[in-house]
C-alpha cells in the first residue's frame, strides 16, 4: 500500500518543485512555470506562479538544450528513462520522496500515433516503446508527487490500444491517484491549432480532478455546431497578426509537386487536384494522407503541426512567393509562425537546424493548452485561490478580445 504523505506547504517566497519526464523542448514545463501568467504572446519572464521545474529529463539531449536555454534554473538529465532510476532524478533535483508537487510529461506518442498505422506493430499495439508508459507509472510510484499530469495523442484511447490504456489507468488507480482522463482540443483553449490530445490527471489524495471548461469554440473536423457564447477559435491569420518574419533557407515547396502545391488554395489540400474540385485532375479521391499539399486557411485555426513532415506535407502558408526563376511556389511556415501556432512566446529560443526545430515544436504541448489543464489542477490543489483565478480569467478574456478584434 502507498505510504500516506502530507500535503506540501511551501514556505513564503518559495516555489514548489516539479519533476518533468519526456520533457522535450519544454512546452509542458513552460506551462508549469507560467501557470499563473496572463495568456498569449507574453515573453519568457519569471513567473509569479507557485511551481518550478526542479528536474527535466528526455532522451533527446538537443531538446533538453532548448529547454535549458529557456528555463535555465531547471536541472536537466539526458538519457533513456528506462535506464534512469527515480532515485537519480530525485538526487539531481535535490528532492526526496513526496517533495514534488507534480510529475508532468508526455511519453513519446509514436507508438500510439495514427501517422504510422501502416506498420503492423503499431496497428496491433506491439510497439516496444509502449513500455514507456510503465516507466511513467514507476516514477509516480517512487517519487509520490502530490499530483501528476500525463499527456499523449488521442489515439492512445482508441480500441487498438485499449490494453495499454486500461493497464495504465489501472496501475495509476492502484497507487491511489484516481486518474481522470479527457481528450481536449487545443483550439478550445485559445490555441490557433486543431490539435487533439488526451490528458490523464491524478491526485495523491484520491480526489477526482475536474477538467477545465473550454474558453473558445468553433468548427473542427468533427464539430459542426458549437457554443456561440464562447470566444471564437483563434485563426491562423489572427495568430500571425503583427508578426514580422524573414525568408528562411529551403522554405519554398519545390520538386515534383511544387507547381501543384502553389495552385492549392488556402484551406485545401491535394484533393483540389482531383476530379471533384477546381484544380488539375492529378490524384485519385482520398488516395493520400490529409496533410499532403495542405495549405493553411487564414480564417481558421491550423491543423496539427507535424513533428517530422515529408517535403510535401503541410500545413503550408496560404501565400505564394517567387522562386529564383520567378515561378510562384507555396512556402513552409517560418519558425516564428510555428511558435505562434503553439502559443509559445515570441522570444522562445530553439537549438538546431530547421528540421530539428520542427520536430521539437511538433512534439511539444501547446503552451496555452498545458496552462489550462495545469491551472485547473493548481486551483483544485489550493495553490492559487478562486479569486485570483477569476481575476486572471478576466485578463484572459480581455486579451482574447483584443486578439480577435
XYZ file of N, CA and C in Angstrom, residues 144-243:
300
model
N 6.193 9.729 -5.590
C 4.989 10.061 -4.820
C 4.679 11.563 -4.851
N 4.481 12.125 -6.039
C 4.112 13.545 -6.114
C 2.692 13.766 -5.613
N 2.371 15.013 -5.348
C 1.021 15.331 -4.908
C 0.004 15.097 -6.030
N 0.435 15.237 -7.261
C -0.431 15.001 -8.420
C 0.440 14.769 -9.642
N -0.181 14.314 -10.726
C 0.548 14.135 -11.976
C -0.327 14.589 -13.136
N 0.346 14.943 -14.231
C -0.322 15.259 -15.492
C 0.407 14.507 -16.594
N -0.308 13.623 -17.279
C 0.258 12.849 -18.389
C -0.474 13.251 -19.661
N 0.280 13.551 -20.713
C -0.300 13.980 -21.995
C 0.120 13.020 -23.087
N -0.800 12.757 -24.036
C -0.466 11.892 -25.160
C -1.429 12.147 -26.315
N -1.189 11.456 -27.424
C -2.065 11.606 -28.578
C -3.414 10.950 -28.295
N -4.449 11.440 -28.973
C -5.797 10.907 -28.782
C -5.858 9.418 -29.091
N -5.033 8.960 -30.043
C -5.093 7.562 -30.462
C -4.783 6.585 -29.326
N -4.156 7.066 -28.250
C -3.914 6.196 -27.095
C -5.227 5.638 -26.562
N -6.326 6.375 -26.748
C -7.624 5.951 -26.213
C -8.387 5.057 -27.180
N -7.850 4.832 -28.382
C -8.564 4.030 -29.376
C -8.577 2.551 -28.984
N -9.499 1.835 -29.557
C -9.649 0.417 -29.249
C -8.383 -0.373 -29.551
N -7.652 0.062 -30.574
C -6.408 -0.617 -30.943
C -5.436 -0.693 -29.773
N -5.444 0.340 -28.926
C -4.509 0.416 -27.807
C -5.220 0.249 -26.462
N -6.390 -0.357 -26.505
C -7.201 -0.477 -25.297
C -6.451 -1.182 -24.159
N -5.678 -2.204 -24.506
C -4.951 -2.953 -23.481
C -3.982 -2.042 -22.738
N -3.155 -1.294 -23.488
C -2.180 -0.401 -22.859
C -2.875 0.674 -22.020
N -3.931 1.245 -22.571
C -4.619 2.339 -21.899
C -5.280 1.859 -20.607
N -5.929 0.718 -20.670
C -6.591 0.163 -19.489
C -5.576 -0.191 -18.408
N -4.458 -0.787 -18.818
C -3.415 -1.136 -17.852
C -2.824 0.107 -17.198
N -2.635 1.157 -17.993
C -2.102 2.407 -17.463
C -3.025 2.990 -16.399
N -4.313 3.093 -16.700
C -5.273 3.647 -15.738
C -5.350 2.783 -14.480
N -5.318 1.461 -14.664
C -5.403 0.557 -13.516
C -4.175 0.701 -12.615
N -2.995 0.831 -13.221
C -1.769 0.966 -12.427
C -1.771 2.268 -11.630
N -2.240 3.351 -12.240
C -2.294 4.640 -11.550
C -3.348 4.617 -10.449
N -4.454 3.934 -10.708
C -5.502 3.820 -9.691
C -5.016 3.001 -8.503
N -4.242 1.955 -8.772
C -3.719 1.113 -7.703
C -2.799 1.898 -6.777
N -2.161 2.929 -7.312
C -1.298 3.789 -6.496
C -2.097 4.789 -5.666
N -3.419 4.835 -5.894
C -4.276 5.710 -5.109
C -4.552 7.055 -5.734
N -4.158 7.247 -7.018
C -4.242 8.567 -7.646
C -5.572 8.854 -8.348
N -6.475 7.875 -8.433
C -7.808 8.096 -9.012
C -7.714 8.855 -10.341
N -7.075 8.278 -11.364
C -6.827 9.016 -12.606
C -8.110 9.374 -13.348
N -8.160 10.597 -13.831
C -9.247 11.075 -14.680
C -8.653 11.428 -16.036
N -9.374 11.143 -17.117
C -8.831 11.444 -18.429
C -9.867 12.104 -19.327
N -9.349 12.862 -20.287
C -10.229 13.542 -21.232
C -9.420 13.956 -22.458
N -10.041 13.861 -23.615
C -9.424 14.350 -24.838
C -9.812 15.813 -25.026
N -8.834 16.676 -25.189
C -9.067 18.113 -25.313
C -8.614 18.595 -26.689
N -9.348 19.566 -27.230
C -8.987 20.213 -28.480
C -8.282 21.511 -28.150
N -7.049 21.662 -28.608
C -6.243 22.828 -28.250
C -6.940 24.133 -28.623
N -7.637 24.161 -29.755
C -8.302 25.383 -30.202
C -9.367 25.851 -29.208
N -9.910 24.931 -28.424
C -10.937 25.294 -27.434
C -10.359 26.040 -26.235
N -9.028 26.170 -26.208
C -8.371 26.861 -25.097
C -7.453 27.986 -25.608
N -7.803 28.537 -26.756
C -7.091 29.704 -27.267
C -5.882 29.418 -28.117
N -5.639 28.151 -28.438
C -4.512 27.783 -29.298
C -4.996 27.788 -30.749
N -4.331 28.481 -31.655
C -4.781 28.536 -33.051
C -4.410 27.271 -33.824
N -4.808 26.130 -33.296
C -4.427 24.839 -33.868
C -5.464 23.791 -33.479
N -5.948 23.038 -34.467
C -6.935 21.985 -34.227
C -6.212 20.699 -33.851
N -5.626 20.725 -32.688
C -4.774 19.630 -32.215
C -5.475 18.949 -31.042
N -5.739 17.658 -31.158
C -6.390 16.910 -30.086
C -5.346 16.113 -29.308
N -5.445 16.199 -27.988
C -4.559 15.444 -27.118
C -5.337 14.924 -25.915
N -4.946 13.751 -25.450
C -5.567 13.211 -24.244
C -4.703 13.570 -23.044
N -5.352 13.985 -21.968
C -4.677 14.274 -20.709
C -5.212 13.327 -19.642
N -4.298 12.797 -18.852
C -4.655 11.974 -17.694
C -4.103 12.681 -16.468
N -4.955 12.929 -15.492
C -4.563 13.685 -14.303
C -5.023 12.919 -13.067
N -4.146 12.849 -12.076
C -4.499 12.175 -10.832
C -3.907 12.885 -9.625
N -4.592 12.733 -8.490
C -4.156 13.347 -7.232
C -3.824 12.272 -6.200
N -2.772 12.513 -5.448
C -2.332 11.540 -4.442
C -3.379 11.323 -3.356
N -4.188 12.346 -3.064
C -5.208 12.208 -2.026
C -6.452 11.475 -2.521
N -6.465 11.074 -3.795
C -7.566 10.293 -4.337
C -8.768 11.098 -4.775
N -8.751 12.402 -4.568
C -9.876 13.217 -5.015
C -9.873 13.316 -6.538
N -11.058 13.339 -7.109
C -11.179 13.378 -8.563
C -10.818 14.761 -9.098
N -10.020 14.778 -10.149
C -9.684 16.029 -10.823
C -10.810 16.406 -11.773
N -11.127 17.690 -11.858
C -12.153 18.192 -12.762
C -11.476 19.015 -13.863
N -11.693 18.600 -15.097
C -11.047 19.269 -16.223
C -11.629 20.664 -16.441
N -10.820 21.567 -16.989
C -11.296 22.942 -17.228
C -12.334 22.985 -18.340
N -13.219 23.956 -18.245
C -14.188 24.194 -19.298
C -13.507 24.963 -20.442
N -13.830 24.651 -21.687
C -13.246 25.405 -22.809
C -13.574 26.885 -22.720
N -12.647 27.702 -23.155
C -12.849 29.150 -23.204
C -13.230 29.611 -24.602
N -12.958 28.772 -25.607
C -13.200 29.117 -27.007
C -14.053 28.025 -27.657
N -14.623 28.351 -28.805
C -15.427 27.362 -29.528
C -15.438 27.703 -31.009
N -15.695 26.677 -31.816
C -15.754 26.880 -33.255
C -15.792 25.543 -33.971
N -15.849 25.572 -35.301
C -15.901 24.328 -36.076
C -14.561 23.618 -36.092
N -14.610 22.305 -36.273
C -13.407 21.496 -36.437
C -13.740 20.355 -37.379
N -12.838 19.405 -37.507
C -13.063 18.279 -38.411
C -14.300 17.478 -38.018
N -14.607 17.434 -36.720
C -15.721 16.621 -36.235
C -16.830 17.453 -35.597
N -16.709 18.782 -35.620
C -17.690 19.649 -34.961
C -18.365 20.544 -35.985
N -19.686 20.456 -36.053
C -20.445 21.309 -36.960
C -21.313 22.308 -36.207
N -21.556 22.068 -34.938
C -22.263 23.023 -34.086
C -21.406 23.273 -32.855
N -21.477 24.500 -32.321
C -20.647 24.846 -31.179
C -21.306 25.941 -30.373
N -20.760 26.178 -29.202
C -21.299 27.162 -28.263
C -20.901 28.562 -28.713
N -21.842 29.296 -29.264
C -21.535 30.623 -29.801
C -21.381 31.678 -28.703
N -21.656 31.307 -27.449
C -21.442 32.263 -26.358
C -19.970 32.355 -25.968
N -19.168 31.407 -26.426
C -17.745 31.419 -26.107
C -16.975 32.243 -27.142
N -15.748 32.583 -26.792
C -14.875 33.305 -27.714
C -14.597 32.414 -28.923
N -14.688 32.943 -30.138
C -14.389 32.112 -31.319
C -12.952 31.606 -31.307
N -12.750 30.464 -31.943
C -11.393 29.943 -32.118
C -10.485 31.019 -32.708
N -9.238 31.019 -32.261
C -8.237 31.933 -32.814
C -7.778 31.383 -34.162
N -7.821 32.204 -35.181
C -7.442 31.764 -36.528
C -5.941 31.931 -36.749
N -5.462 31.301 -37.820
C -4.042 31.420 -38.167
C -3.693 32.872 -38.487
N -4.565 33.553 -39.199
C -4.304 34.946 -39.547
C -4.228 35.824 -38.304
N -5.115 35.598 -37.341
C -5.075 36.349 -36.086
C -3.807 36.035 -35.308
N -3.401 34.780 -35.334
C -2.186 34.386 -34.611
C -0.957 35.077 -35.170
N -0.932 35.293 -36.483
C 0.239 35.895 -37.129
C 0.201 37.421 -37.125
N -0.872 38.009 -36.591
C -1.036 39.462 -36.640
C 0.154 40.163 -35.990
N 0.722 41.151 -36.691
C 1.834 41.939 -36.164
C 3.172 41.234 -36.191
N 3.222 40.017 -36.715
C 4.461 39.242 -36.711
C 5.288 39.577 -37.953
